[in-house]
């Protein structure tokens, strides 16, 4: 009988020891888990760079001019001593279509313009005649140029930016470099003339830009 009691006592004592050890191990594991630092996020390889955007417009956006769709696929960013001066947004059909011009100084203003050929618009005379209107140059500055998008015109990285205005409010903007002269004629967008569809949530192929 005493032997049986000893066996039972041994079993109970063993169970208590196992329980104490298990509790200690669990507590130690829990403390180590809490002390571990949060994992460092691993950067995605070949993550696409953010698409260029300025003044509320970005590459990939769609602009509707009188229900004519213009998909913004390229841009020329024009800066004066590090200050934003203007940005030209182009579509795949810019040679035949309207271009969106953002004038960023003295304030953000949007213009609907189209390419024109006009000798002397670069750094020529202070007045120009186009479409039976006289345009007076109000700005001529040296600028730095950034290309964004694979189809953006390659005009070099430096040049001169000219800005002409007429009595009617129409404008001529001209970007002149050693490689090319791009000249545009147009007007400030009016209420209801332009609809801007942002590209948020849309999916594009990398090669499209």
mmCIF file of N, CA and C in Angstrom, residues 8-67:
data_model
loop_
_atom_site.group_PDB
_atom_site.id
_atom_site.type_symbol
_atom_site.label_atom_id
_atom_site.label_comp_id
_atom_site.label_asym_id
_atom_site.label_seq_id
_atom_site.Cartn_x
_atom_site.Cartn_y
_atom_site.Cartn_z
ATOM 1 N N UNK A 8 1.997 7.012 -6.718
ATOM 2 C CA UNK A 8 1.039 8.080 -7.032
ATOM 3 C C UNK A 8 1.653 9.445 -6.757
ATOM 4 N N UNK A 9 2.337 9.554 -5.608
ATOM 5 C CA UNK A 9 2.973 10.826 -5.263
ATOM 6 C C UNK A 9 4.018 11.199 -6.302
ATOM 7 N N UNK A 10 4.775 10.182 -6.765
ATOM 8 C CA UNK A 10 5.795 10.452 -7.784
ATOM 9 C C UNK A 10 5.186 10.937 -9.081
ATOM 10 N N UNK A 11 4.068 10.300 -9.474
ATOM 11 C CA UNK A 11 3.408 10.719 -10.715
ATOM 12 C C UNK A 11 2.905 12.153 -10.607
ATOM 13 N N UNK A 12 2.272 12.475 -9.482
ATOM 14 C CA UNK A 12 1.749 13.827 -9.291
ATOM 15 C C UNK A 12 2.884 14.850 -9.281
ATOM 16 N N UNK A 13 3.970 14.508 -8.569
ATOM 17 C CA UNK A 13 5.102 15.435 -8.509
ATOM 18 C C UNK A 13 5.709 15.645 -9.891
ATOM 19 N N UNK A 14 5.806 14.548 -10.653
ATOM 20 C CA UNK A 14 6.350 14.673 -12.015
ATOM 21 C C UNK A 14 5.479 15.555 -12.883
ATOM 22 N N UNK A 15 4.163 15.378 -12.758
ATOM 23 C CA UNK A 15 3.250 16.198 -13.551
ATOM 24 C C UNK A 15 3.386 17.669 -13.182
ATOM 25 N N UNK A 16 3.538 17.946 -11.879
ATOM 26 C CA UNK A 16 3.693 19.334 -11.447
ATOM 27 C C UNK A 16 4.981 19.934 -12.002
ATOM 28 N N UNK A 17 6.062 19.139 -11.968
ATOM 29 C CA UNK A 17 7.344 19.637 -12.487
ATOM 30 C C UNK A 17 7.243 19.924 -13.975
ATOM 31 N N UNK A 18 6.614 19.000 -14.724
ATOM 32 C CA UNK A 18 6.443 19.208 -16.167
ATOM 33 C C UNK A 18 5.614 20.461 -16.433
ATOM 34 N N UNK A 19 4.549 20.645 -15.645
ATOM 35 C CA UNK A 19 3.708 21.824 -15.828
ATOM 36 C C UNK A 19 4.464 23.113 -15.569
ATOM 37 N N UNK A 20 5.278 23.110 -14.493
ATOM 38 C CA UNK A 20 6.062 24.307 -14.169
ATOM 39 C C UNK A 20 7.055 24.608 -15.276
ATOM 40 N N UNK A 21 7.745 23.562 -15.767
ATOM 41 C CA UNK A 21 8.714 23.768 -16.845
ATOM 42 C C UNK A 21 8.038 24.280 -18.115
ATOM 43 N N UNK A 22 6.876 23.708 -18.455
ATOM 44 C CA UNK A 22 6.164 24.149 -19.657
ATOM 45 C C UNK A 22 5.736 25.606 -19.537
ATOM 46 N N UNK A 23 5.251 25.973 -18.355
ATOM 47 C CA UNK A 23 4.837 27.364 -18.142
ATOM 48 C C UNK A 23 6.026 28.312 -18.277
ATOM 49 N N UNK A 24 7.167 27.910 -17.714
ATOM 50 C CA UNK A 24 8.361 28.753 -17.798
ATOM 51 C C UNK A 24 8.822 28.913 -19.241
ATOM 52 N N UNK A 25 8.786 27.802 -19.999
ATOM 53 C CA UNK A 25 9.195 27.874 -21.400
ATOM 54 C C UNK A 25 8.265 28.774 -22.203
ATOM 55 N N UNK A 26 6.959 28.648 -21.990
ATOM 56 C CA UNK A 26 6.000 29.485 -22.704
ATOM 57 C C UNK A 26 6.191 30.962 -22.372
ATOM 58 N N UNK A 27 6.419 31.261 -21.122
ATOM 59 C CA UNK A 27 6.613 32.654 -20.718
ATOM 60 C C UNK A 27 7.887 33.239 -21.341
ATOM 61 N N UNK A 28 8.954 32.407 -21.329
ATOM 62 C CA UNK A 28 10.204 32.865 -21.937
ATOM 63 C C UNK A 28 10.028 33.121 -23.428
ATOM 64 N N UNK A 29 9.301 32.240 -24.142
ATOM 65 C CA UNK A 29 9.068 32.414 -25.588
ATOM 66 C C UNK A 29 8.242 33.669 -25.859
ATOM 67 N N UNK A 30 7.240 33.899 -25.001
ATOM 68 C CA UNK A 30 6.381 35.073 -25.175
ATOM 69 C C UNK A 30 7.179 36.365 -24.998
ATOM 70 N N UNK A 31 8.093 36.373 -23.996
ATOM 71 C CA UNK A 31 8.899 37.569 -23.766
ATOM 72 C C UNK A 31 9.839 37.827 -24.943
ATOM 73 N N UNK A 32 10.441 36.774 -25.475
ATOM 74 C CA UNK A 32 11.332 36.938 -26.623
ATOM 75 C C UNK A 32 10.561 37.435 -27.841
ATOM 76 N N UNK A 33 9.338 36.928 -28.032
ATOM 77 C CA UNK A 33 8.524 37.343 -29.174
ATOM 78 C C UNK A 33 8.185 38.823 -29.091
ATOM 79 N N UNK A 34 7.862 39.291 -27.885
ATOM 80 C CA UNK A 34 7.530 40.701 -27.712
ATOM 81 C C UNK A 34 8.753 41.590 -27.917
ATOM 82 N N UNK A 35 9.937 41.077 -27.598
ATOM 83 C CA UNK A 35 11.149 41.887 -27.700
ATOM 84 C C UNK A 35 11.692 41.965 -29.122
ATOM 85 N N UNK A 36 11.242 41.061 -30.013
ATOM 86 C CA UNK A 36 11.763 41.072 -31.378
ATOM 87 C C UNK A 36 11.357 42.350 -32.096
ATOM 88 N N UNK A 37 12.273 43.000 -32.804
ATOM 89 C CA UNK A 37 11.911 44.216 -33.552
ATOM 90 C C UNK A 37 11.010 43.881 -34.728
ATOM 91 N N UNK A 38 10.238 44.874 -35.146
ATOM 92 C CA UNK A 38 9.364 44.677 -36.307
ATOM 93 C C UNK A 38 10.219 44.415 -37.541
ATOM 94 N N UNK A 39 9.775 43.521 -38.407
ATOM 95 C CA UNK A 39 10.561 43.223 -39.615
ATOM 96 C C UNK A 39 10.711 44.451 -40.498
ATOM 97 N N UNK A 40 11.885 44.605 -41.066
ATOM 98 C CA UNK A 40 12.148 45.726 -41.970
ATOM 99 C C UNK A 40 11.505 45.461 -43.319
ATOM 100 N N UNK A 41 10.678 46.389 -43.825
ATOM 101 C CA UNK A 41 10.048 46.162 -45.133
ATOM 102 C C UNK A 41 11.108 45.981 -46.213
ATOM 103 N N UNK A 42 10.887 45.010 -47.053
ATOM 104 C CA UNK A 42 11.810 44.740 -48.153
ATOM 105 C C UNK A 42 11.355 45.532 -49.367
ATOM 106 N N UNK A 43 12.204 46.403 -49.912
ATOM 107 C CA UNK A 43 11.778 47.187 -51.083
ATOM 108 C C UNK A 43 11.516 46.299 -52.283
ATOM 109 N N UNK A 44 10.502 46.671 -53.051
ATOM 110 C CA UNK A 44 10.175 45.914 -54.246
ATOM 111 C C UNK A 44 11.239 46.145 -55.309
ATOM 112 N N UNK A 45 11.678 45.059 -55.914
ATOM 113 C CA UNK A 45 12.639 45.165 -56.999
ATOM 114 C C UNK A 45 11.938 45.649 -58.255
ATOM 115 N N UNK A 46 12.588 46.568 -58.954
ATOM 116 C CA UNK A 46 12.046 47.091 -60.209
ATOM 117 C C UNK A 46 10.691 47.770 -60.026
ATOM 118 N N UNK A 47 10.478 48.365 -58.847
ATOM 119 C CA UNK A 47 9.213 49.075 -58.626
ATOM 120 C C UNK A 47 9.134 50.267 -59.572
ATOM 121 N N UNK A 48 7.988 50.475 -60.214
ATOM 122 C CA UNK A 48 7.882 51.583 -61.171
ATOM 123 C C UNK A 48 8.001 52.930 -60.477
ATOM 124 N N UNK A 49 8.707 53.850 -61.101
ATOM 125 C CA UNK A 49 8.842 55.198 -60.548
ATOM 126 C C UNK A 49 7.520 55.944 -60.697
ATOM 127 N N UNK A 50 7.232 56.853 -59.765
ATOM 128 C CA UNK A 50 5.991 57.630 -59.897
ATOM 129 C C UNK A 50 5.969 58.398 -61.215
ATOM 130 N N UNK A 51 4.813 58.452 -61.836
ATOM 131 C CA UNK A 51 4.694 59.198 -63.095
ATOM 132 C C UNK A 51 4.739 60.697 -62.821
ATOM 133 N N UNK A 52 5.348 61.410 -63.746
ATOM 134 C CA UNK A 52 5.513 62.851 -63.572
ATOM 135 C C UNK A 52 4.154 63.536 -63.489
ATOM 136 N N UNK A 53 4.059 64.463 -62.572
ATOM 137 C CA UNK A 53 2.844 65.250 -62.442
ATOM 138 C C UNK A 53 3.148 66.616 -61.864
ATOM 139 N N UNK A 54 2.356 67.594 -62.230
ATOM 140 C CA UNK A 54 2.535 68.956 -61.735
ATOM 141 C C UNK A 54 1.241 69.731 -61.959
ATOM 142 N N UNK A 55 0.939 70.631 -61.050
ATOM 143 C CA UNK A 55 -0.241 71.465 -61.203
ATOM 144 C C UNK A 55 -1.548 70.694 -61.228
ATOM 145 N N UNK A 56 -1.553 69.490 -60.636
ATOM 146 C CA UNK A 56 -2.769 68.680 -60.617
ATOM 147 C C UNK A 56 -2.926 67.766 -61.815
ATOM 148 N N UNK A 57 -1.998 67.806 -62.767
ATOM 149 C CA UNK A 57 -2.044 66.954 -63.953
ATOM 150 C C UNK A 57 -0.857 66.000 -63.932
ATOM 151 N N UNK A 58 -1.077 64.777 -64.440
ATOM 152 C CA UNK A 58 -0.019 63.773 -64.470
ATOM 153 C C UNK A 58 -0.046 63.026 -65.792
ATOM 154 N N UNK A 59 1.089 62.432 -66.130
ATOM 155 C CA UNK A 59 1.116 61.557 -67.293
ATOM 156 C C UNK A 59 0.133 60.409 -67.077
ATOM 157 N N UNK A 60 -0.608 60.078 -68.096
ATOM 158 C CA UNK A 60 -1.642 59.061 -67.984
ATOM 159 C C UNK A 60 -3.033 59.636 -67.828
ATOM 160 N N UNK A 61 -3.121 60.917 -67.445
ATOM 161 C CA UNK A 61 -4.433 61.563 -67.344
ATOM 162 C C UNK A 61 -5.028 61.756 -68.738
ATOM 163 N N UNK A 62 -6.336 61.910 -68.760
ATOM 164 C CA UNK A 62 -7.046 62.198 -70.006
ATOM 165 C C UNK A 62 -7.709 63.564 -69.874
ATOM 166 N N UNK A 63 -7.532 64.385 -70.896
ATOM 167 C CA UNK A 63 -8.173 65.695 -70.955
ATOM 168 C C UNK A 63 -9.121 65.700 -72.140
ATOM 169 N N UNK A 64 -10.342 66.156 -71.916
ATOM 170 C CA UNK A 64 -11.329 66.261 -72.990
ATOM 171 C C UNK A 64 -11.491 67.725 -73.370
ATOM 172 N N UNK A 65 -11.170 68.042 -74.614
ATOM 173 C CA UNK A 65 -11.423 69.365 -75.169
ATOM 174 C C UNK A 65 -12.611 69.251 -76.116
ATOM 175 N N UNK A 66 -13.768 69.809 -75.721
ATOM 176 C CA UNK A 66 -14.966 69.713 -76.567
ATOM 177 C C UNK A 66 -15.233 68.267 -76.973
ATOM 178 N N UNK A 67 -15.125 67.361 -75.986
ATOM 179 C CA UNK A 67 -15.369 65.930 -76.179
ATOM 180 C C UNK A 67 -14.313 65.241 -77.040
#
